[in-house]
Short mmCIF file of C-alpha atoms and ligand atoms in Angstrom, two decimals:
data_model
loop_
_atom_site.label_atom_id
_atom_site.label_comp_id
_atom_site.label_asym_id
_atom_site.label_seq_id
_atom_site.Cartn_x
_atom_site.Cartn_y
_atom_site.Cartn_z
CA UNK P 1 -26.84 -0.73 -66.31
CA UNK P 2 -23.09 -0.47 -66.47
CA UNK P 3 -23.30 2.76 -64.39
CA UNK P 4 -25.57 1.09 -61.83
CA UNK P 5 -23.08 -1.75 -61.35
CA UNK P 6 -20.28 0.77 -60.91
CA UNK P 7 -22.36 2.77 -58.44
CA UNK P 8 -23.19 -0.34 -56.34
CA UNK P 9 -19.53 -1.36 -56.33
CA UNK P 10 -18.51 2.12 -55.14
CA UNK P 11 -21.17 1.99 -52.41
CA UNK P 12 -19.85 -1.36 -51.22
CA UNK P 13 -16.27 -0.06 -51.08
CA UNK P 14 -17.29 3.07 -49.19
CA UNK P 15 -19.47 1.21 -46.68
CA UNK P 16 -16.66 -1.29 -46.03
CA UNK P 17 -14.23 1.55 -45.35
CA UNK P 18 -16.80 3.19 -43.05
CA UNK P 19 -17.46 -0.06 -41.17
CA UNK P 20 -13.75 -0.61 -40.65
CA UNK P 21 -13.36 2.87 -39.27
CA UNK P 22 -16.30 2.44 -36.87
CA UNK P 23 -15.50 -1.13 -35.73
CA UNK P 24 -11.76 -0.68 -35.57
CA UNK P 25 -11.97 2.69 -33.86
CA UNK P 26 -10.51 2.84 -30.39
CA UNK P 27 -12.54 4.46 -27.67
CA UNK P 28 -11.04 7.85 -26.94
CA UNK P 29 -9.25 8.33 -23.62
CA UNK P 30 -11.12 11.01 -21.80
CA UNK P 31 -11.05 12.01 -18.18
CA UNK P 32 -13.29 14.54 -16.44
CA UNK P 33 -12.17 16.05 -13.14
CA UNK P 34 -14.48 18.22 -11.07
CA UNK P 35 -12.07 20.47 -9.23
CA UNK P 36 -14.82 22.21 -7.23
CA UNK P 37 -16.58 19.09 -5.94
CA UNK P 38 -13.95 17.54 -3.65
CA UNK P 39 -15.32 16.50 -0.25
CA UNK P 40 -13.00 13.82 1.10
CA UNK P 41 -9.44 14.09 2.36
CA UNK P 42 -6.94 11.52 1.10
CA UNK P 43 -5.45 10.48 4.43
CA UNK P 44 -1.67 10.57 4.37
CA UNK P 45 -1.92 7.24 6.19
CA UNK P 46 -2.88 5.64 2.86
CA UNK P 47 0.84 6.04 2.17
CA UNK P 48 1.83 3.78 5.07
CA UNK P 49 4.44 1.07 5.50
CA UNK P 50 4.90 -2.25 7.20
CA UNK P 51 8.01 -3.69 8.89
CA UNK P 52 7.96 -7.27 10.13
CA UNK P 53 10.56 -9.46 11.83
CA UNK P 54 10.98 -11.32 8.56
CA UNK P 55 14.16 -11.98 6.60
CA UNK P 56 16.29 -8.83 6.40
CA UNK P 57 13.52 -6.34 7.02
CA UNK P 58 14.31 -5.48 10.64
CA UNK P 59 17.83 -6.89 11.05
CA UNK P 60 20.03 -5.62 8.23
CA UNK P 61 17.31 -3.45 6.71
CA UNK P 62 16.53 -1.11 9.59
CA UNK P 63 18.65 -2.19 12.51
CA UNK P 64 22.33 -3.07 12.40
CA UNK P 65 23.22 -2.48 16.07
CA UNK P 66 25.33 0.28 17.55
CA UNK P 67 28.61 -1.56 16.96
CA UNK P 68 28.06 -1.92 13.22
CA UNK P 69 30.44 -0.35 10.67
CA UNK P 70 27.37 0.83 8.81
CA UNK P 71 26.69 4.42 9.95
CA UNK P 72 23.81 4.31 12.41
CA UNK P 73 21.97 6.19 15.11
CA UNK P 74 21.47 4.01 18.17
CA UNK P 75 21.74 0.99 15.86
CA UNK P 76 19.32 2.29 13.17
CA UNK P 77 20.79 2.71 9.67
CA UNK P 78 21.29 6.38 8.77
CA UNK P 79 21.10 5.75 5.01
CA UNK P 80 17.70 4.09 5.35
CA UNK P 81 16.40 6.88 7.59
CA UNK P 82 17.60 9.52 5.12
CA UNK P 83 16.07 7.70 2.15
CA UNK P 84 12.78 7.26 3.96
CA UNK P 85 12.52 10.96 4.71
CA UNK P 86 12.32 11.54 0.93
CA UNK P 87 9.00 9.72 0.78
CA UNK P 88 7.56 11.19 4.01
CA UNK P 89 6.51 7.88 5.57
CA UNK P 90 3.26 8.57 7.39
CA UNK P 91 2.80 5.40 9.43
CA UNK P 92 4.79 2.22 10.12
CA UNK P 93 3.12 -1.07 11.13
CA UNK P 94 5.12 -3.49 13.33
CA UNK P 95 6.09 -6.21 14.45
CA UNK P 96 4.06 -8.28 11.92
CA UNK P 97 2.26 -9.88 10.15
CA UNK P 98 2.27 -13.47 11.21
CA UNK P 99 5.25 -12.75 13.45
CA UNK P 100 3.05 -10.53 15.65
CA UNK P 101 0.98 -13.49 16.78
CA UNK P 102 4.05 -15.24 18.19
CA UNK P 103 5.60 -12.08 19.65
CA UNK P 104 5.79 -11.51 23.39
CA UNK P 105 6.71 -7.86 23.80
CA UNK P 106 8.39 -8.22 27.20
CA UNK P 107 11.11 -10.31 25.45
CA UNK P 108 12.08 -7.14 23.58
CA UNK P 109 12.47 -4.57 26.39
CA UNK P 110 15.14 -4.03 29.04
CA UNK P 111 18.91 -4.53 28.83
CA UNK P 112 19.78 -6.21 25.53
CA UNK P 113 22.09 -8.77 27.08
CA UNK P 114 19.22 -10.01 29.20
CA UNK P 115 16.68 -10.33 26.38
CA UNK P 116 15.97 -13.95 25.48
CA UNK P 117 16.77 -15.32 22.05
CA UNK P 118 13.82 -17.10 20.48
CA UNK P 119 13.18 -18.93 17.20
CA UNK P 120 11.30 -17.03 14.53
CA UNK P 121 9.07 -20.01 13.79
CA UNK P 122 7.07 -18.21 11.13
CA UNK P 123 9.87 -16.90 8.98
CA UNK P 124 12.82 -19.15 8.23
CA UNK P 125 13.27 -20.65 11.72
CA UNK P 126 16.10 -18.20 12.41
CA UNK P 127 17.22 -16.89 15.80
CA UNK P 128 15.50 -13.73 16.90
CA UNK P 129 17.63 -12.10 19.58
CA UNK P 130 15.02 -9.45 20.42
CA UNK P 131 17.57 -6.64 20.15
CA UNK P 132 14.98 -4.65 18.20
CA UNK P 133 11.95 -4.27 20.43
CA UNK P 134 9.40 -1.66 21.47
CA UNK P 135 11.91 1.10 22.38
CA UNK P 136 13.95 0.59 19.20
CA UNK P 137 10.84 0.55 16.99
CA UNK P 138 9.46 3.73 18.53
CA UNK P 139 12.90 5.36 18.28
CA UNK P 140 12.93 4.45 14.56
CA UNK P 141 9.46 5.99 14.09
CA UNK P 142 10.62 9.19 15.78
CA UNK P 143 13.72 9.31 13.53
CA UNK P 144 11.70 8.97 10.32
CA UNK P 145 8.75 11.07 11.51
CA UNK P 146 6.17 8.28 11.10
CA UNK P 147 3.21 7.44 13.29
CA UNK P 148 3.68 3.96 14.84
CA UNK P 149 1.03 1.27 14.37
CA UNK P 150 1.53 -1.74 16.68
CA UNK P 151 -0.04 -5.14 16.15
CA UNK P 152 -0.84 -6.98 19.40
CA UNK P 153 -0.56 -10.75 19.78
CA UNK P 154 -4.03 -12.28 19.90
CA UNK P 155 -3.04 -15.67 18.47
CA UNK P 156 -0.68 -16.89 21.20
CA UNK P 157 -0.75 -14.00 23.65
CA UNK P 158 -3.05 -13.11 26.51
CA UNK P 159 -5.45 -10.25 27.06
CA UNK P 160 -3.34 -9.16 30.01
CA UNK P 161 -0.16 -9.11 27.92
CA UNK P 162 -1.80 -6.92 25.26
CA UNK P 163 -3.36 -4.61 27.85
CA UNK P 164 -0.01 -4.21 29.61
CA UNK P 165 1.74 -3.39 26.34
CA UNK P 166 -0.69 -0.55 25.66
CA UNK P 167 -0.24 0.64 29.22
CA UNK P 168 3.57 0.44 29.00
CA UNK P 169 3.57 2.52 25.82
CA UNK P 170 0.73 4.96 26.49
CA UNK P 171 0.14 5.57 30.18
CA UNK P 172 1.51 8.38 32.28
CA UNK P 173 -0.08 7.14 35.53
CA UNK P 174 2.06 5.35 38.10
CA UNK P 175 1.77 1.59 37.61
CA UNK P 176 4.02 -1.47 37.40
CA UNK P 177 4.14 -1.12 33.60
CA UNK P 178 4.97 2.57 33.56
CA UNK P 179 7.62 2.02 36.24
CA UNK P 180 9.11 -0.71 34.06
CA UNK P 181 9.16 1.65 31.10
CA UNK P 182 10.94 4.30 33.13
CA UNK P 183 13.42 1.74 34.43
CA UNK P 184 14.09 0.85 30.78
CA UNK P 185 14.98 4.45 30.02
CA UNK P 186 11.81 6.11 28.78
CA UNK P 187 10.23 8.61 31.13
CA UNK P 188 7.35 9.92 29.00
CA UNK P 189 4.79 7.68 27.27
CA UNK P 190 4.95 7.58 23.49
CA UNK P 191 1.16 7.78 23.19
CA UNK P 192 0.78 5.39 20.26
CA UNK P 193 -2.64 5.82 18.72
CA UNK P 194 -2.91 2.91 16.26
CA UNK P 195 -3.14 -0.68 17.57
CA UNK P 196 -4.16 -3.80 15.67
CA UNK P 197 -5.93 -6.51 17.64
CA UNK P 198 -4.36 -9.58 16.03
CA UNK P 199 -3.26 -10.28 12.49
CA UNK P 200 -4.88 -12.63 9.98
CA UNK P 201 -6.71 -14.36 12.84
CA UNK P 202 -8.34 -16.60 10.22
CA UNK P 203 -4.90 -18.16 9.49
CA UNK P 204 -1.45 -17.66 11.00
CA UNK P 205 -3.05 -15.58 13.76
CA UNK P 206 -4.89 -18.54 15.31
CA UNK P 207 -7.01 -20.23 12.61
CA UNK P 208 -10.16 -18.83 14.22
CA UNK P 209 -13.73 -18.70 13.01
CA UNK P 210 -15.19 -15.23 12.53
CA UNK P 211 -17.55 -15.71 15.48
CA UNK P 212 -14.77 -16.74 17.81
CA UNK P 213 -12.53 -13.90 16.66
CA UNK P 214 -15.26 -11.29 17.02
CA UNK P 215 -15.80 -12.30 20.67
CA UNK P 216 -12.09 -12.38 21.33
CA UNK P 217 -11.70 -9.00 19.65
CA UNK P 218 -14.17 -7.47 22.07
CA UNK P 219 -12.33 -8.99 25.03
CA UNK P 220 -8.91 -7.75 23.95
CA UNK P 221 -10.20 -4.38 22.88
CA UNK P 222 -11.99 -3.82 26.20
CA UNK P 223 -8.68 -3.91 28.06
CA UNK P 224 -6.36 -2.38 25.45
CA UNK P 225 -7.49 1.05 26.49
CA UNK P 226 -4.66 3.20 27.87
CA UNK P 227 -4.48 6.44 25.89
CA UNK P 228 -7.80 5.82 24.08
CA UNK P 229 -6.24 3.93 21.17
CA UNK P 230 -7.61 3.52 17.67
CA UNK P 231 -8.12 -0.26 17.60
CA UNK P 232 -8.21 -2.20 14.37
CA UNK P 233 -9.94 -5.55 13.96
CA UNK P 234 -8.35 -8.25 11.82
CA UNK P 235 -10.16 -9.02 8.57
CA UNK P 236 -10.70 -12.42 6.97
CA UNK P 237 -8.88 -13.72 3.90
CA UNK P 238 -9.37 -11.11 1.25
CA UNK P 239 -12.54 -12.51 -0.38
CA UNK P 240 -14.08 -13.63 2.94
CA UNK P 241 -17.00 -11.23 3.22
CA UNK P 242 -18.75 -13.46 5.74
CA UNK P 243 -15.92 -12.77 8.18
CA UNK P 244 -16.32 -9.04 7.61
CA UNK P 245 -20.06 -9.17 8.12
CA UNK P 246 -19.76 -11.26 11.31
CA UNK P 247 -17.18 -8.98 12.90
CA UNK P 248 -19.09 -5.84 11.97
CA UNK P 249 -22.38 -7.29 13.19
CA UNK P 250 -21.00 -8.56 16.50
CA UNK P 251 -19.20 -5.31 17.29
CA UNK P 252 -21.99 -3.02 16.10
CA UNK P 253 -23.30 -2.30 19.59
CA UNK P 254 -19.79 -1.75 20.94
CA UNK P 255 -18.94 1.43 19.11
CA UNK P 256 -16.21 2.43 21.56
CA UNK P 257 -14.28 -0.81 20.97
CA UNK P 258 -13.71 -0.65 17.22
CA UNK P 259 -12.28 2.21 15.20
CA UNK P 260 -10.78 0.34 12.25
CA UNK P 261 -11.29 -2.85 10.26
CA UNK P 262 -8.37 -4.28 8.33
CA UNK P 263 -8.03 -6.44 5.29
CA UNK P 264 -5.11 -7.73 3.23
CA UNK P 265 -4.72 -8.20 -0.47
CA UNK P 266 -1.66 -9.34 -2.39
CA UNK P 267 -1.09 -9.54 -6.14
CA UNK P 268 0.14 -12.97 -7.18
CA UNK P 269 0.86 -13.03 -10.87
CA UNK P 270 -1.22 -16.15 -11.57
CA UNK P 271 -2.83 -16.71 -8.17
CA UNK P 272 -1.67 -17.83 -4.73
CA UNK P 273 1.59 -19.80 -4.71
CA UNK P 274 2.57 -18.69 -8.22
CA UNK P 275 6.29 -18.86 -8.87
CA UNK P 276 6.74 -16.05 -11.38
CA UNK P 277 10.00 -14.18 -10.85
CA UNK P 278 10.07 -10.48 -10.05
CA UNK P 279 12.44 -9.59 -12.91
CA UNK P 280 11.86 -12.30 -15.52
CA UNK P 281 8.38 -12.30 -16.93
CA UNK P 282 6.40 -12.42 -20.17
CA UNK P 283 3.61 -10.17 -21.37
CA UNK P 284 1.20 -12.86 -20.20
CA UNK P 285 2.66 -12.50 -16.68
CA UNK P 286 2.55 -8.71 -16.92
CA UNK P 287 -1.09 -8.73 -18.03
CA UNK P 288 -2.16 -11.07 -15.23
CA UNK P 289 -0.28 -9.02 -12.64
CA UNK P 290 -2.30 -5.97 -13.74
CA UNK P 291 -5.51 -7.99 -13.82
CA UNK P 292 -4.99 -9.36 -10.31
CA UNK P 293 -4.07 -5.95 -8.96
CA UNK P 294 -7.31 -4.49 -10.29
CA UNK P 295 -9.20 -7.11 -8.23
CA UNK P 296 -8.34 -4.91 -5.23
CA UNK P 297 -10.97 -2.41 -6.34
CA UNK P 298 -13.73 -5.01 -6.31
CA UNK P 299 -12.63 -6.35 -2.89
CA UNK P 300 -12.50 -2.84 -1.50
CA UNK P 301 -15.92 -1.92 -2.83
CA UNK P 302 -17.56 -5.02 -1.38
CA UNK P 303 -15.98 -4.35 2.00
CA UNK P 304 -17.11 -0.74 1.82
CA UNK P 305 -20.68 -1.79 0.94
CA UNK P 306 -20.81 -3.98 4.08
CA UNK P 307 -19.29 -1.27 6.22
CA UNK P 308 -21.83 1.22 4.90
CA UNK P 309 -24.56 -1.18 5.97
CA UNK P 310 -23.29 -1.78 9.52
CA UNK P 311 -21.62 1.57 10.12
CA UNK P 312 -23.91 4.10 8.48
CA UNK P 313 -22.01 7.02 9.99
CA UNK P 314 -18.80 6.08 8.16
CA UNK P 315 -17.07 5.97 11.55
CA UNK P 316 -14.94 2.84 11.16
CA UNK P 317 -11.92 3.18 8.91
CA UNK P 318 -11.07 0.51 6.35
CA UNK P 319 -7.39 -0.27 6.82
CA UNK P 320 -5.63 -2.14 4.00
CA UNK P 321 -2.70 -2.95 6.25
CA UNK P 322 -0.96 -5.36 3.88
CA UNK P 323 -0.90 -4.97 0.12
CA UNK P 324 1.51 -5.36 -2.77
CA UNK P 325 3.14 -7.75 -5.22
CA UNK P 326 4.21 -11.18 -4.04
CA UNK P 327 6.60 -12.81 -6.49
CA UNK P 328 9.00 -15.68 -6.07
CA UNK P 329 12.18 -15.01 -4.07
CA UNK P 330 15.43 -14.06 -5.81
CA UNK P 331 17.50 -17.11 -6.78
CA UNK P 332 19.79 -18.30 -4.00
CA UNK P 333 17.92 -16.50 -1.21
CA UNK P 334 16.11 -18.11 1.74
CA UNK P 335 12.51 -18.87 0.62
CA UNK P 336 11.34 -17.92 4.13
CA UNK P 337 12.79 -14.40 3.71
CA UNK P 338 10.54 -13.24 0.84
CA UNK P 339 13.30 -11.16 -0.76
CA UNK P 340 12.34 -9.99 -4.27
CA UNK P 341 13.56 -7.38 -6.75
CA UNK P 342 11.30 -4.60 -7.98
CA UNK P 343 10.80 -3.43 -11.58
CA UNK P 344 8.76 -1.06 -13.72
CA UNK P 345 5.95 -3.59 -13.28
CA UNK P 346 5.95 -2.90 -9.53
CA UNK P 347 5.88 0.86 -10.14
CA UNK P 348 2.82 0.51 -12.36
CA UNK P 349 0.93 -1.72 -9.92
CA UNK P 350 1.86 0.56 -6.98
CA UNK P 351 0.28 3.41 -8.91
CA UNK P 352 -2.82 1.28 -9.61
CA UNK P 353 -3.21 0.42 -5.92
CA UNK P 354 -2.65 4.00 -4.77
CA UNK P 355 -5.15 5.39 -7.30
CA UNK P 356 -7.70 2.85 -6.03
CA UNK P 357 -7.06 3.84 -2.39
CA UNK P 358 -7.18 7.56 -3.20
CA UNK P 359 -10.48 7.19 -5.03
CA UNK P 360 -12.00 5.37 -2.01
CA UNK P 361 -10.68 7.84 0.54
CA UNK P 362 -14.11 8.24 2.12
CA UNK P 363 -13.71 4.84 3.80
CA UNK P 364 -10.03 3.90 3.35
CA UNK P 365 -8.19 5.60 6.20
CA UNK P 366 -4.90 3.74 6.10
CA UNK P 367 -2.96 1.35 3.85
CA UNK P 368 0.44 -0.24 4.48
CA UNK P 369 2.49 -1.63 1.64
CA UNK P 370 4.19 -4.97 2.38
CA UNK P 371 6.89 -4.47 3.20
CA UNK P 372 9.13 -1.53 3.71
CA UNK P 373 12.66 -2.95 3.20
CA UNK P 374 14.08 -6.21 1.77
CA UNK P 375 10.72 -8.05 1.85
CA UNK P 376 8.11 -8.41 -0.94
CA UNK P 377 7.34 -5.09 -2.73
CA UNK P 378 9.96 -3.08 -0.87
CA UNK P 379 10.82 0.62 -1.02
CA UNK P 380 14.44 -0.10 -0.25
CA UNK P 381 16.81 -3.04 -0.70
CA UNK P 382 20.01 -3.32 1.29
CA UNK P 383 23.18 -5.34 0.84
CA UNK P 384 25.65 -4.78 3.66
CA UNK P 385 26.45 -1.05 3.52
CA UNK P 386 24.74 -0.46 0.15
CA UNK P 387 21.14 0.53 -0.47
CA UNK P 388 18.94 0.65 -3.55
CA UNK P 389 15.79 2.72 -3.96
CA UNK P 390 13.26 0.70 -5.90
CA UNK P 391 10.78 1.83 -8.59
CA UNK P 392 8.07 1.51 -5.92
CA UNK P 393 10.02 3.97 -3.72
CA UNK P 394 9.78 6.50 -6.54
CA UNK P 395 6.02 6.05 -6.88
CA UNK P 396 5.66 6.81 -3.15
CA UNK P 397 7.87 9.84 -3.65
CA UNK P 398 5.87 11.04 -6.65
CA UNK P 399 2.53 10.53 -4.87
CA UNK P 400 3.53 12.51 -1.76
CA UNK P 401 1.57 15.41 -3.25
CA UNK P 402 -1.67 13.56 -2.45
CA UNK P 403 -0.99 13.27 1.30
CA UNK P 404 -3.88 14.91 3.15
CA UNK P 405 -5.04 16.66 -0.04
CA UNK P 406 -8.68 16.87 -1.08
CA UNK P 407 -9.73 14.06 -3.39
CA UNK P 408 -11.22 15.37 -6.64
CA UNK P 409 -14.05 13.37 -8.20
CA UNK P 410 -12.80 11.81 -11.41
CA UNK P 411 -14.43 10.00 -14.29
CA UNK P 412 -12.16 7.94 -16.53
CA UNK P 413 -13.21 6.51 -19.86
CA UNK P 414 -10.46 4.80 -21.82
CA UNK P 415 -9.77 2.19 -24.41
CA UNK P 416 -8.68 -1.32 -23.55
CA UNK P 417 -5.31 -2.86 -23.02
CA UNK P 418 -5.73 -6.04 -25.09
CA UNK P 419 -3.73 -9.19 -24.62
CA UNK P 420 -4.76 -12.22 -26.69
CA UNK P 421 -8.52 -12.42 -26.12
CA UNK P 422 -8.48 -10.54 -22.80
CA UNK P 423 -8.92 -6.87 -22.04
CA UNK P 424 -8.37 -4.45 -19.16
CA UNK P 425 -8.97 -0.70 -18.91
CA UNK P 426 -5.66 0.80 -20.00
CA UNK P 427 -5.62 3.90 -17.81
CA UNK P 428 -5.99 4.45 -14.08
CA UNK P 429 -6.04 7.91 -12.51
CA UNK P 430 -6.65 9.90 -9.35
CA UNK P 431 -6.52 13.61 -8.63
CA UNK P 432 -6.37 15.91 -5.64
CA UNK P 433 -6.16 19.55 -4.65
CA UNK P 434 -3.73 20.52 -1.90
CA UNK P 435 -4.19 23.18 0.78
CA UNK P 436 -2.68 25.83 -1.53
CA UNK P 437 -5.16 25.03 -4.30
CA UNK P 438 -2.58 23.21 -6.45
CA UNK P 439 -4.07 20.31 -8.43
CA UNK P 440 -2.21 17.05 -9.01
CA UNK P 441 -3.35 14.47 -11.50
CA UNK P 442 -1.71 11.03 -11.34
CA UNK P 443 -2.11 8.65 -14.25
CA UNK P 444 -0.78 5.29 -15.24
CA UNK P 445 -0.89 3.43 -18.51
CA UNK P 446 -0.83 -0.30 -17.75
CA UNK P 447 -0.30 -1.30 -21.38
CA UNK P 448 3.13 -2.87 -21.69
CA UNK P 449 3.55 -1.81 -25.32
CA UNK P 450 1.23 0.93 -26.45
CA UNK P 451 1.18 4.60 -25.55
CA UNK P 452 -2.08 6.50 -25.04
CA UNK P 453 -3.20 10.06 -25.76
CA UNK P 454 -5.44 11.27 -22.97
CA UNK P 455 -7.62 14.36 -22.85
CA UNK P 456 -8.47 15.65 -19.37
CA UNK P 457 -11.26 18.14 -18.89
CA UNK P 458 -10.64 20.12 -15.69
CA UNK P 459 -13.95 21.59 -14.65
CA UNK P 460 -14.88 23.92 -11.82
CA UNK P 461 -11.63 25.82 -11.56
CA UNK P 462 -10.16 29.16 -12.64
CA UNK P 463 -7.83 29.08 -15.60
CA UNK P 464 -4.82 26.86 -14.90
CA UNK P 465 -1.74 28.19 -16.60
CA UNK P 466 1.27 26.91 -14.68
CA UNK P 467 2.09 23.26 -15.03
CA UNK P 468 4.85 20.70 -14.65
CA UNK P 469 5.13 16.95 -14.94
CA UNK P 470 7.02 13.91 -13.69
CA UNK P 471 7.25 10.39 -15.07
CA UNK P 472 8.42 6.95 -13.93
CA UNK P 473 9.11 4.44 -16.69
CA UNK P 474 12.08 2.78 -18.39
CA UNK P 475 13.11 1.26 -21.70
CA UNK P 476 12.24 -2.27 -20.65
CA UNK P 477 9.34 -3.45 -18.54
CA UNK P 478 11.64 -5.50 -16.32
CA UNK P 479 14.22 -2.78 -15.73
CA UNK P 480 15.17 -2.43 -12.06
CA UNK P 481 17.69 -0.63 -9.87
CA UNK P 482 20.62 -2.73 -8.76
CA UNK P 483 23.48 -2.43 -6.28
CA UNK P 484 26.53 -0.62 -7.62
CA UNK P 485 24.77 0.30 -10.89
CA UNK P 486 23.36 3.65 -12.05
CA UNK P 487 19.60 3.82 -11.40
CA UNK P 488 17.49 2.75 -14.37
CA UNK P 489 14.07 3.55 -12.93
CA UNK P 490 13.40 6.80 -11.11
CA UNK P 491 11.52 10.07 -11.47
CA UNK P 492 12.21 12.05 -14.62
CA UNK P 493 10.87 15.37 -15.85
CA UNK P 494 7.85 14.88 -18.12
CA UNK P 495 6.92 17.36 -20.83
CA UNK P 496 4.67 15.45 -23.25
CA UNK P 497 1.55 17.34 -22.30
CA UNK P 498 -0.18 20.67 -22.90
CA UNK P 499 -2.82 22.71 -21.10
CA UNK P 500 -5.17 25.03 -22.94
CA UNK P 501 -8.46 26.40 -21.61
CA UNK P 502 -8.31 23.87 -18.78
CA UNK P 503 -8.05 20.95 -21.19
CA UNK P 504 -5.00 18.91 -20.36
CA UNK P 505 -3.68 16.72 -23.18
CA UNK P 506 -1.20 14.06 -22.16
CA UNK P 507 0.78 11.60 -24.26
CA UNK P 508 1.15 8.76 -21.83
CA UNK P 509 3.91 6.33 -22.79
CA UNK P 510 3.36 2.59 -22.37
CA UNK P 511 4.05 1.15 -18.85
CA UNK P 512 4.37 4.57 -17.26
CA UNK P 513 3.29 6.46 -14.16
CA UNK P 514 2.88 10.22 -14.54
CA UNK P 515 1.89 13.07 -12.24
CA UNK P 516 1.03 16.52 -13.57
CA UNK P 517 0.91 19.56 -11.31
CA UNK P 518 -1.45 22.38 -12.29
CA UNK P 519 -1.69 25.82 -10.80
CA UNK P 520 -3.36 29.13 -11.56
O1 AHR M 1 3.75 -9.91 4.57
C1 AHR M 1 4.03 -11.25 4.72
C2 AHR M 1 2.92 -12.01 5.43
O2 AHR M 1 1.77 -12.02 4.63
C3 AHR M 1 2.46 -11.46 6.74
O3 AHR M 1 3.24 -11.85 7.80
C4 AHR M 1 1.08 -12.04 6.86
O4 AHR M 1 0.23 -11.24 7.65
C5 AHR M 1 0.62 -12.18 5.42
O5 AHR M 1 0.03 -13.39 5.18
#
């Protein structure tokens, strides 16, 4: 009897240990990549930018004027152009945003001393002297090697005004608009392909209903035709799928009028209007920033499902032409200027967004982070003659390898990032193969505190033996790069991984973005 009691006690102890192991066990982090099954190209235009007449984005950020002490080419900052070349900017959207729907392009062409000054009623009520207009923007695009993407004014402009702008920029035939262009110093047309027909027409772009906008879209698009442009319809507020359905339905029989459909999504830490600072935040703020960024995937997939229904040939591109983190402005700055710093948190969410876009490359043909300099989740910050490259800049630099590469199907299973009683998948990833057969796997660990070991099974490829890695992270989650200080957050060499028999094992530090290059 004594033995039996002892035996039962031992059984109890053993089963408790076993239960703890099973219940407490983390899911393993395992990724499968099929290197031979890639079908879609990750358009380089997913790595696009956005420059609006807002705060110090255009004036101070890009354009300082020819008489400035800051070294410039025809008024455009040389340091900004040089920095941008490092990230190979593919496309630049301009002049807004909400500003676009108050912008009359003829104010911004011709001799500068004859251009009217207007009030930028949308952003800060400041004087806009129109010294940066169509010619200056297209000059900037040529300097940085980016494709221009122009947003026409549907909110307060006319069909004729929009049609004439396209003609001015794109036509080589003799006409009043092309003569005007030549008189203003440009003989040859620029041939701009990408044109948006309005911006946020549900709100700052005219407070329209989807029905009204869809009809107006067809009218504008009919006449914005010089140079056979790729015209992009404005989407509704990000969760407004009724808007999407209405526009797609009402344009369905007008295939030649619509090539792209846009939508915007911003990450607010705790929802619209939240006042969390860009550099001072808690783990609760961090967690919710990640959570709200991941909402993008759901929004994208619902848009794609509707597009698949109304555009079965996958002809219309989904254009996420505004995305990024929207935090409160830096203390002491104009609230209408949307100037915010940029930390490791921004690098991690940029990687999340870009992995989501890459993995939906079948439908997503362009995305433009908001905005390029000095506004919201910027690549670059400027202060007089100084510039800072932000953590987000470095993510764009690291992800250059995915431009126009073939997307590789990927399956990620990972354990959770837990915060209080909430959970999120801890790892996000995307992978591609470039034209030389080199594979790049980008990963991020969104957990603010805990590292992850990840095993990646690379199938459908010859033995990969050459490899190298890069990482973006920093000691503290709110580290950022500041003026006059050594950079805290940039790209470093990463070696915490191994490759054996096409199994890649990576030790992914907390709050990090990593890209591994693999070759035969
Ligand atoms: O990027 C800032 C603003 O956000 C844009 O002007 C507008 O389109 C959006 O609401």
